[in-house]
Amino acid sequence: MKNLLNAFEPITLDEMKSVKLMNRTDTKFVTNTSRLRQLLKMARQDYYVQDIDGQRNPDYDTTYLDTRTFDMYAQHQYGHTNRQKVRFRTYCCSNLQFIEVKTKNNHRRTKKNRIEVWDMDLNEVSKRLFLQQNLHYEVDTLQPVLNNHFNRITLVNKGMTERLTIDTALQFGNLTNGHHLDMGPLVVIELKRDGQVFSPILHMLRQLHIQPHGFSKYCMGSALTGHDYLPVNRFKCKLIEINKLIKQ
């Protein structure tokens, strides 16, 4: 993978400021590492790769919060609009940490609000104020429920109109029951862009028969590692497809 990424021209964090896409449309795809290698070979002429101090595939660590009755999970399970997720995201290579609230509205647009933090203590005033301003749920009902760890490749098209994140080496740790799961060769790709601008990667994905496939790390991780009382009916087909990709 390192040699494939080294073939891309680099882009720095400062150069990426014009493609933050904090209010965007997201399209997700799920594949495996074999097809990812093919995709990277096809994309190297049209995309830059994010480079942070020489790292092009850095580690990310995320802890998701939910209410004690898993209301955010349930909102996604039943397909409700205006649903939310809240998480602590750590960029391991820089030790930067943020608390983030993602809101998906009924127009399928995602808005992300975040602030930098130093720890995951929800009693701290600035965190509570941030959550009270951005989250639909009471802060005191929240608990950490799922951890995930992965490596992320970030590509930016040379027109600077979209960003592609590619997550590999996914691992889930359920914080309510201690279950751990390594997702092996599974790859989660997310295309992020404002509106329906032209996307070079879409044609490449079609050529490789990589189809759009919803994948919420929080919901899939919870469904795969969670207690029996978490409903999974809406996710059953996705879980079957994911298991097939893992075994390929």
PDB file of C-alpha atoms in Angstrom:
ATOM      1  CA  MET A   1       0.000   0.000   0.000  1.00  0.00           C
ATOM      2  CA  LYS A   2       2.852   2.385   0.816  1.00  0.00           C
ATOM      3  CA  ASN A   3       4.305   2.165  -2.696  1.00  0.00           C
ATOM      4  CA  LEU A   4       0.905   2.868  -4.259  1.00  0.00           C
ATOM      5  CA  LEU A   5       0.422   5.971  -2.099  1.00  0.00           C
ATOM      6  CA  ASN A   6       3.923   7.226  -2.837  1.00  0.00           C
ATOM      7  CA  ALA A   7       2.933   7.431  -6.527  1.00  0.00           C
ATOM      8  CA  PHE A   8       0.449  10.251  -5.727  1.00  0.00           C
ATOM      9  CA  GLU A   9       1.331  13.934  -5.600  1.00  0.00           C
ATOM     10  CA  PRO A  10       0.955  15.131  -1.991  1.00  0.00           C
ATOM     11  CA  ILE A  11      -1.367  17.780  -0.560  1.00  0.00           C
ATOM     12  CA  THR A  12      -0.928  19.327   2.867  1.00  0.00           C
ATOM     13  CA  LEU A  13      -3.556  20.134   5.484  1.00  0.00           C
ATOM     14  CA  ASP A  14      -3.194  23.851   4.783  1.00  0.00           C
ATOM     15  CA  GLU A  15      -3.715  23.292   1.059  1.00  0.00           C
ATOM     16  CA  MET A  16      -6.867  21.288   1.811  1.00  0.00           C
ATOM     17  CA  LYS A  17      -8.608  24.139   3.650  1.00  0.00           C
ATOM     18  CA  SER A  18     -10.706  24.989   0.594  1.00  0.00           C
ATOM     19  CA  VAL A  19     -12.260  21.487   0.604  1.00  0.00           C
ATOM     20  CA  LYS A  20     -13.381  21.182   4.230  1.00  0.00           C
ATOM     21  CA  LEU A  21     -16.933  20.294   3.088  1.00  0.00           C
ATOM     22  CA  MET A  22     -18.467  20.741   6.536  1.00  0.00           C
ATOM     23  CA  ASN A  23     -21.934  20.930   4.918  1.00  0.00           C
ATOM     24  CA  ARG A  24     -21.956  18.259   2.244  1.00  0.00           C
ATOM     25  CA  THR A  25     -23.444  15.225   0.592  1.00  0.00           C
ATOM     26  CA  ASP A  26     -21.811  11.893   1.387  1.00  0.00           C
ATOM     27  CA  THR A  27     -21.803   8.712  -0.676  1.00  0.00           C
ATOM     28  CA  LYS A  28     -20.303   5.579   0.852  1.00  0.00           C
ATOM     29  CA  PHE A  29     -18.920   2.460  -0.797  1.00  0.00           C
ATOM     30  CA  VAL A  30     -17.703  -0.806   0.713  1.00  0.00           C
ATOM     31  CA  THR A  31     -15.081  -3.054  -0.864  1.00  0.00           C
ATOM     32  CA  ASN A  32     -11.921  -4.973   0.073  1.00  0.00           C
ATOM     33  CA  THR A  33      -8.192  -4.304  -0.070  1.00  0.00           C
ATOM     34  CA  SER A  34      -7.712  -6.149  -3.360  1.00  0.00           C
ATOM     35  CA  ARG A  35     -10.045  -3.801  -5.252  1.00  0.00           C
ATOM     36  CA  LEU A  36      -8.692  -0.817  -3.341  1.00  0.00           C
ATOM     37  CA  ARG A  37      -5.255  -1.455  -4.799  1.00  0.00           C
ATOM     38  CA  GLN A  38      -6.769  -1.382  -8.284  1.00  0.00           C
ATOM     39  CA  LEU A  39      -8.620   1.845  -7.500  1.00  0.00           C
ATOM     40  CA  LEU A  40      -5.480   3.591  -6.241  1.00  0.00           C
ATOM     41  CA  LYS A  41      -3.598   2.688  -9.424  1.00  0.00           C
ATOM     42  CA  MET A  42      -6.423   4.209 -11.495  1.00  0.00           C
ATOM     43  CA  ALA A  43      -6.761   7.383  -9.391  1.00  0.00           C
ATOM     44  CA  ARG A  44      -3.172   8.564  -9.082  1.00  0.00           C
ATOM     45  CA  GLN A  45      -3.296  10.930 -12.080  1.00  0.00           C
ATOM     46  CA  ASP A  46      -6.480  12.720 -10.976  1.00  0.00           C
ATOM     47  CA  TYR A  47      -6.022  12.942  -7.206  1.00  0.00           C
ATOM     48  CA  TYR A  48      -3.654  14.240  -4.566  1.00  0.00           C
ATOM     49  CA  VAL A  49      -3.042  12.266  -1.385  1.00  0.00           C
ATOM     50  CA  GLN A  50      -3.040  14.016   1.979  1.00  0.00           C
ATOM     51  CA  ASP A  51       0.437  13.976   3.502  1.00  0.00           C
ATOM     52  CA  ILE A  52       0.952  14.841   7.188  1.00  0.00           C
ATOM     53  CA  ASP A  53       4.637  14.957   8.088  1.00  0.00           C
ATOM     54  CA  GLY A  54       5.347  12.116   5.669  1.00  0.00           C
ATOM     55  CA  GLN A  55       2.360  10.003   6.756  1.00  0.00           C
ATOM     56  CA  ARG A  56      -0.174   9.151   4.054  1.00  0.00           C
ATOM     57  CA  ASN A  57      -2.161   6.459   5.867  1.00  0.00           C
ATOM     58  CA  PRO A  58      -2.403   7.663   9.489  1.00  0.00           C
ATOM     59  CA  ASP A  59      -4.239   6.046  12.415  1.00  0.00           C
ATOM     60  CA  TYR A  60      -7.560   7.362  13.697  1.00  0.00           C
ATOM     61  CA  ASP A  61      -9.276   6.435  16.939  1.00  0.00           C
ATOM     62  CA  THR A  62     -12.945   7.152  17.661  1.00  0.00           C
ATOM     63  CA  THR A  63     -15.186   6.727  20.660  1.00  0.00           C
ATOM     64  CA  TYR A  64     -18.930   7.010  20.009  1.00  0.00           C
ATOM     65  CA  LEU A  65     -21.415   8.142  22.620  1.00  0.00           C
ATOM     66  CA  ASP A  66     -25.112   7.337  22.799  1.00  0.00           C
ATOM     67  CA  THR A  67     -27.880   7.599  25.336  1.00  0.00           C
ATOM     68  CA  ARG A  68     -28.405   4.808  27.852  1.00  0.00           C
ATOM     69  CA  THR A  69     -31.326   3.630  25.713  1.00  0.00           C
ATOM     70  CA  PHE A  70     -29.311   3.856  22.447  1.00  0.00           C
ATOM     71  CA  ASP A  71     -31.605   6.490  20.920  1.00  0.00           C
ATOM     72  CA  MET A  72     -29.108   7.573  18.250  1.00  0.00           C
ATOM     73  CA  TYR A  73     -28.603   3.981  17.130  1.00  0.00           C
ATOM     74  CA  ALA A  74     -32.383   3.492  17.002  1.00  0.00           C
ATOM     75  CA  GLN A  75     -32.900   6.668  14.950  1.00  0.00           C
ATOM     76  CA  HIS A  76     -30.537   5.294  12.301  1.00  0.00           C
ATOM     77  CA  GLN A  77     -31.942   1.753  12.499  1.00  0.00           C
ATOM     78  CA  TYR A  78     -35.442   3.007  11.720  1.00  0.00           C
ATOM     79  CA  GLY A  79     -34.310   5.406   8.994  1.00  0.00           C
ATOM     80  CA  HIS A  80     -35.335   8.632  10.698  1.00  0.00           C
ATOM     81  CA  THR A  81     -34.198  11.937   9.202  1.00  0.00           C
ATOM     82  CA  ASN A  82     -32.475  14.684  11.202  1.00  0.00           C
ATOM     83  CA  ARG A  83     -30.553  12.003  13.046  1.00  0.00           C
ATOM     84  CA  GLN A  84     -27.332  12.625  14.916  1.00  0.00           C
ATOM     85  CA  LYS A  85     -24.111  11.011  16.074  1.00  0.00           C
ATOM     86  CA  VAL A  86     -21.687  12.258  18.698  1.00  0.00           C
ATOM     87  CA  ARG A  87     -18.104  11.091  19.014  1.00  0.00           C
ATOM     88  CA  PHE A  88     -14.601  11.834  20.231  1.00  0.00           C
ATOM     89  CA  ARG A  89     -12.190  11.624  17.288  1.00  0.00           C
ATOM     90  CA  THR A  90      -8.432  11.349  17.873  1.00  0.00           C
ATOM     91  CA  TYR A  91      -5.869  11.900  15.121  1.00  0.00           C
ATOM     92  CA  CYS A  92      -3.159   9.610  16.427  1.00  0.00           C
ATOM     93  CA  CYS A  93      -0.280  11.018  14.371  1.00  0.00           C
ATOM     94  CA  SER A  94      -0.777  14.540  15.774  1.00  0.00           C
ATOM     95  CA  ASN A  95      -2.510  13.703  19.083  1.00  0.00           C
ATOM     96  CA  LEU A  96      -5.268  16.166  18.214  1.00  0.00           C
ATOM     97  CA  GLN A  97      -8.674  15.283  19.645  1.00  0.00           C
ATOM     98  CA  PHE A  98     -12.118  16.718  18.907  1.00  0.00           C
ATOM     99  CA  ILE A  99     -15.646  16.187  20.091  1.00  0.00           C
ATOM    100  CA  GLU A 100     -17.922  16.137  17.053  1.00  0.00           C
ATOM    101  CA  VAL A 101     -21.658  16.198  16.420  1.00  0.00           C
ATOM    102  CA  LYS A 102     -22.819  15.057  12.972  1.00  0.00           C
ATOM    103  CA  THR A 103     -26.363  15.879  11.897  1.00  0.00           C
ATOM    104  CA  LYS A 104     -27.969  14.431   8.767  1.00  0.00           C
ATOM    105  CA  ASN A 105     -31.049  16.341   7.653  1.00  0.00           C
ATOM    106  CA  ASN A 106     -34.062  15.298   5.592  1.00  0.00           C
ATOM    107  CA  HIS A 107     -32.323  16.555   2.412  1.00  0.00           C
ATOM    108  CA  ARG A 108     -29.563  13.943   2.951  1.00  0.00           C
ATOM    109  CA  ARG A 109     -27.009  16.635   3.723  1.00  0.00           C
ATOM    110  CA  THR A 110     -24.562  16.161   6.572  1.00  0.00           C
ATOM    111  CA  LYS A 111     -23.374  18.974   8.820  1.00  0.00           C
ATOM    112  CA  LYS A 112     -20.508  18.476  11.257  1.00  0.00           C
ATOM    113  CA  ASN A 113     -19.761  20.695  14.248  1.00  0.00           C
ATOM    114  CA  ARG A 114     -16.710  20.141  16.403  1.00  0.00           C
ATOM    115  CA  ILE A 115     -14.368  21.663  18.976  1.00  0.00           C
ATOM    116  CA  GLU A 116     -10.878  20.643  20.017  1.00  0.00           C
ATOM    117  CA  VAL A 117     -10.663  18.959  23.427  1.00  0.00           C
ATOM    118  CA  TRP A 118      -7.994  17.458  25.688  1.00  0.00           C
ATOM    119  CA  ASP A 119      -9.927  14.527  27.154  1.00  0.00           C
ATOM    120  CA  MET A 120     -13.353  12.838  27.165  1.00  0.00           C
ATOM    121  CA  ASP A 121     -14.623  14.268  30.451  1.00  0.00           C
ATOM    122  CA  LEU A 122     -18.218  15.378  29.781  1.00  0.00           C
ATOM    123  CA  ASN A 123     -18.335  17.352  33.020  1.00  0.00           C
ATOM    124  CA  GLU A 124     -16.015  19.958  31.547  1.00  0.00           C
ATOM    125  CA  VAL A 125     -17.918  23.221  30.927  1.00  0.00           C
ATOM    126  CA  SER A 126     -16.895  23.882  27.312  1.00  0.00           C
ATOM    127  CA  LYS A 127     -17.876  20.360  26.209  1.00  0.00           C
ATOM    128  CA  ARG A 128     -21.246  20.541  27.950  1.00  0.00           C
ATOM    129  CA  LEU A 129     -21.973  23.916  26.403  1.00  0.00           C
ATOM    130  CA  PHE A 130     -20.984  22.672  22.941  1.00  0.00           C
ATOM    131  CA  LEU A 131     -23.251  19.630  23.261  1.00  0.00           C
ATOM    132  CA  GLN A 132     -26.149  21.660  24.630  1.00  0.00           C
ATOM    133  CA  GLN A 133     -25.897  23.950  21.607  1.00  0.00           C
ATOM    134  CA  ASN A 134     -25.570  21.231  18.958  1.00  0.00           C
ATOM    135  CA  LEU A 135     -27.067  17.975  20.237  1.00  0.00           C
ATOM    136  CA  HIS A 136     -30.749  17.013  20.495  1.00  0.00           C
ATOM    137  CA  TYR A 137     -30.123  14.888  23.597  1.00  0.00           C
ATOM    138  CA  GLU A 138     -29.399  15.682  27.226  1.00  0.00           C
ATOM    139  CA  VAL A 139     -25.695  15.539  28.067  1.00  0.00           C
ATOM    140  CA  ASP A 140     -26.308  13.611  31.294  1.00  0.00           C
ATOM    141  CA  THR A 141     -27.921  10.733  29.362  1.00  0.00           C
ATOM    142  CA  LEU A 142     -24.763  10.070  27.300  1.00  0.00           C
ATOM    143  CA  GLN A 143     -22.348   7.184  27.764  1.00  0.00           C
ATOM    144  CA  PRO A 144     -19.372   5.845  25.707  1.00  0.00           C
ATOM    145  CA  VAL A 145     -20.615   2.790  23.822  1.00  0.00           C
ATOM    146  CA  LEU A 146     -18.265   1.915  20.950  1.00  0.00           C
ATOM    147  CA  ASN A 147     -14.617   2.430  20.041  1.00  0.00           C
ATOM    148  CA  ASN A 148     -13.170   1.976  16.588  1.00  0.00           C
ATOM    149  CA  HIS A 149      -9.673   2.212  15.192  1.00  0.00           C
ATOM    150  CA  PHE A 150      -8.650   2.431  11.545  1.00  0.00           C
ATOM    151  CA  ASN A 151      -6.139   3.799   9.058  1.00  0.00           C
ATOM    152  CA  ARG A 152      -7.289   6.519   6.681  1.00  0.00           C
ATOM    153  CA  ILE A 153      -6.131   7.536   3.230  1.00  0.00           C
ATOM    154  CA  THR A 154      -7.485  10.914   2.110  1.00  0.00           C
ATOM    155  CA  LEU A 155      -7.571  11.814  -1.585  1.00  0.00           C
ATOM    156  CA  VAL A 156      -8.474  15.219  -3.037  1.00  0.00           C
ATOM    157  CA  ASN A 157      -9.330  15.654  -6.697  1.00  0.00           C
ATOM    158  CA  LYS A 158      -7.141  18.088  -8.615  1.00  0.00           C
ATOM    159  CA  GLY A 159     -10.145  20.335  -9.211  1.00  0.00           C
ATOM    160  CA  MET A 160     -10.316  20.750  -5.400  1.00  0.00           C
ATOM    161  CA  THR A 161     -14.069  20.092  -5.356  1.00  0.00           C
ATOM    162  CA  GLU A 162     -14.255  16.829  -3.447  1.00  0.00           C
ATOM    163  CA  ARG A 163     -12.567  14.679  -0.860  1.00  0.00           C
ATOM    164  CA  LEU A 164     -12.384  10.900  -0.726  1.00  0.00           C
ATOM    165  CA  THR A 165     -11.625   9.091   2.529  1.00  0.00           C
ATOM    166  CA  ILE A 166     -10.589   5.437   2.440  1.00  0.00           C
ATOM    167  CA  ASP A 167     -10.624   3.545   5.724  1.00  0.00           C
ATOM    168  CA  THR A 168      -8.809   0.238   6.187  1.00  0.00           C
ATOM    169  CA  ALA A 169      -7.791  -2.054   9.065  1.00  0.00           C
ATOM    170  CA  LEU A 170     -11.066  -1.379  10.901  1.00  0.00           C
ATOM    171  CA  GLN A 171     -11.413  -2.695  14.422  1.00  0.00           C
ATOM    172  CA  PHE A 172     -14.408  -2.333  16.725  1.00  0.00           C
ATOM    173  CA  GLY A 173     -14.486  -2.527  20.502  1.00  0.00           C
ATOM    174  CA  ASN A 174     -17.863  -2.571  22.230  1.00  0.00           C
ATOM    175  CA  LEU A 175     -17.518  -0.580  25.464  1.00  0.00           C
ATOM    176  CA  THR A 176     -20.713  -1.960  27.016  1.00  0.00           C
ATOM    177  CA  ASN A 177     -19.943  -5.683  26.732  1.00  0.00           C
ATOM    178  CA  GLY A 178     -16.210  -5.948  25.968  1.00  0.00           C
ATOM    179  CA  HIS A 179     -16.615  -7.596  22.548  1.00  0.00           C
ATOM    180  CA  HIS A 180     -13.874  -6.889  19.963  1.00  0.00           C
ATOM    181  CA  LEU A 181     -13.962  -7.445  16.206  1.00  0.00           C
ATOM    182  CA  ASP A 182     -11.270  -7.110  13.522  1.00  0.00           C
ATOM    183  CA  MET A 183     -12.813  -6.399  10.104  1.00  0.00           C
ATOM    184  CA  GLY A 184      -9.846  -7.815   8.162  1.00  0.00           C
ATOM    185  CA  PRO A 185      -9.731  -6.766   4.457  1.00  0.00           C
ATOM    186  CA  LEU A 186     -12.895  -4.615   4.608  1.00  0.00           C
ATOM    187  CA  VAL A 187     -12.508  -1.120   3.124  1.00  0.00           C
ATOM    188  CA  VAL A 188     -14.966   1.756   3.624  1.00  0.00           C
ATOM    189  CA  ILE A 189     -14.818   4.577   1.071  1.00  0.00           C
ATOM    190  CA  GLU A 190     -16.653   7.861   1.472  1.00  0.00           C
ATOM    191  CA  LEU A 191     -17.010  10.464  -1.266  1.00  0.00           C
ATOM    192  CA  LYS A 192     -17.669  13.944   0.155  1.00  0.00           C
ATOM    193  CA  ARG A 193     -18.673  16.832  -2.071  1.00  0.00           C
ATOM    194  CA  ASP A 194     -20.906  19.879  -2.201  1.00  0.00           C
ATOM    195  CA  GLY A 195     -23.840  19.101  -4.473  1.00  0.00           C
ATOM    196  CA  GLN A 196     -23.435  17.046  -7.632  1.00  0.00           C
ATOM    197  CA  VAL A 197     -20.098  18.338  -8.949  1.00  0.00           C
ATOM    198  CA  PHE A 198     -18.244  16.150 -11.445  1.00  0.00           C
ATOM    199  CA  SER A 199     -16.353  13.350  -9.736  1.00  0.00           C
ATOM    200  CA  PRO A 200     -13.560  11.464 -11.556  1.00  0.00           C
ATOM    201  CA  ILE A 201     -13.628   8.668  -8.981  1.00  0.00           C
ATOM    202  CA  LEU A 202     -17.240   7.688  -9.667  1.00  0.00           C
ATOM    203  CA  HIS A 203     -16.369   6.330 -13.113  1.00  0.00           C
ATOM    204  CA  MET A 204     -13.459   4.364 -11.653  1.00  0.00           C
ATOM    205  CA  LEU A 205     -15.660   2.885  -8.943  1.00  0.00           C
ATOM    206  CA  ARG A 206     -18.208   1.783 -11.562  1.00  0.00           C
ATOM    207  CA  GLN A 207     -15.466   0.152 -13.635  1.00  0.00           C
ATOM    208  CA  LEU A 208     -14.453  -1.897 -10.602  1.00  0.00           C
ATOM    209  CA  HIS A 209     -18.104  -2.730  -9.810  1.00  0.00           C
ATOM    210  CA  ILE A 210     -17.878  -0.987  -6.431  1.00  0.00           C
ATOM    211  CA  GLN A 211     -21.434   0.142  -5.773  1.00  0.00           C
ATOM    212  CA  PRO A 212     -22.800   2.708  -3.286  1.00  0.00           C
ATOM    213  CA  HIS A 213     -23.339   0.974   0.038  1.00  0.00           C
ATOM    214  CA  GLY A 214     -24.406   2.661   3.259  1.00  0.00           C
ATOM    215  CA  PHE A 215     -22.011   1.970   6.102  1.00  0.00           C
ATOM    216  CA  SER A 216     -22.193   3.743   9.432  1.00  0.00           C
ATOM    217  CA  LYS A 217     -19.192   2.728  11.523  1.00  0.00           C
ATOM    218  CA  TYR A 218     -21.157   3.373  14.665  1.00  0.00           C
ATOM    219  CA  CYS A 219     -24.229   1.389  13.637  1.00  0.00           C
ATOM    220  CA  MET A 220     -22.394  -1.461  11.895  1.00  0.00           C
ATOM    221  CA  GLY A 221     -19.904  -1.773  14.736  1.00  0.00           C
ATOM    222  CA  SER A 222     -22.710  -1.813  17.284  1.00  0.00           C
ATOM    223  CA  ALA A 223     -24.740  -4.344  15.294  1.00  0.00           C
ATOM    224  CA  LEU A 224     -21.736  -6.655  14.840  1.00  0.00           C
ATOM    225  CA  THR A 225     -20.558  -6.517  18.457  1.00  0.00           C
ATOM    226  CA  GLY A 226     -23.637  -5.462  20.386  1.00  0.00           C
ATOM    227  CA  HIS A 227     -26.084  -7.003  22.791  1.00  0.00           C
ATOM    228  CA  ASP A 228     -28.992  -9.104  21.560  1.00  0.00           C
ATOM    229  CA  TYR A 229     -31.460  -6.361  22.447  1.00  0.00           C
ATOM    230  CA  LEU A 230     -30.105  -3.960  19.792  1.00  0.00           C
ATOM    231  CA  PRO A 231     -32.399  -4.192  16.740  1.00  0.00           C
ATOM    232  CA  VAL A 232     -30.587  -5.134  13.500  1.00  0.00           C
ATOM    233  CA  ASN A 233     -33.459  -5.883  11.085  1.00  0.00           C
ATOM    234  CA  ARG A 234     -32.764  -2.918   8.807  1.00  0.00           C
ATOM    235  CA  PHE A 235     -29.071  -3.832   8.654  1.00  0.00           C
ATOM    236  CA  LYS A 236     -29.350  -7.578   7.935  1.00  0.00           C
ATOM    237  CA  CYS A 237     -28.697  -7.344   4.182  1.00  0.00           C
ATOM    238  CA  LYS A 238     -25.731  -5.043   4.746  1.00  0.00           C
ATOM    239  CA  LEU A 239     -24.294  -7.354   7.382  1.00  0.00           C
ATOM    240  CA  ILE A 240     -24.529 -10.317   4.974  1.00  0.00           C
ATOM    241  CA  GLU A 241     -22.743  -8.347   2.218  1.00  0.00           C
ATOM    242  CA  ILE A 242     -20.038  -7.217   4.637  1.00  0.00           C
ATOM    243  CA  ASN A 243     -19.385 -10.785   5.761  1.00  0.00           C
ATOM    244  CA  LYS A 244     -19.000 -11.853   2.112  1.00  0.00           C
ATOM    245  CA  LEU A 245     -16.440  -9.105   1.469  1.00  0.00           C
ATOM    246  CA  ILE A 246     -14.456 -10.065   4.567  1.00  0.00           C
ATOM    247  CA  LYS A 247     -14.237 -13.690   3.396  1.00  0.00           C
ATOM    248  CA  GLN A 248     -13.151 -12.893  -0.179  1.00  0.00           C
TER     249      GLN A 248
END
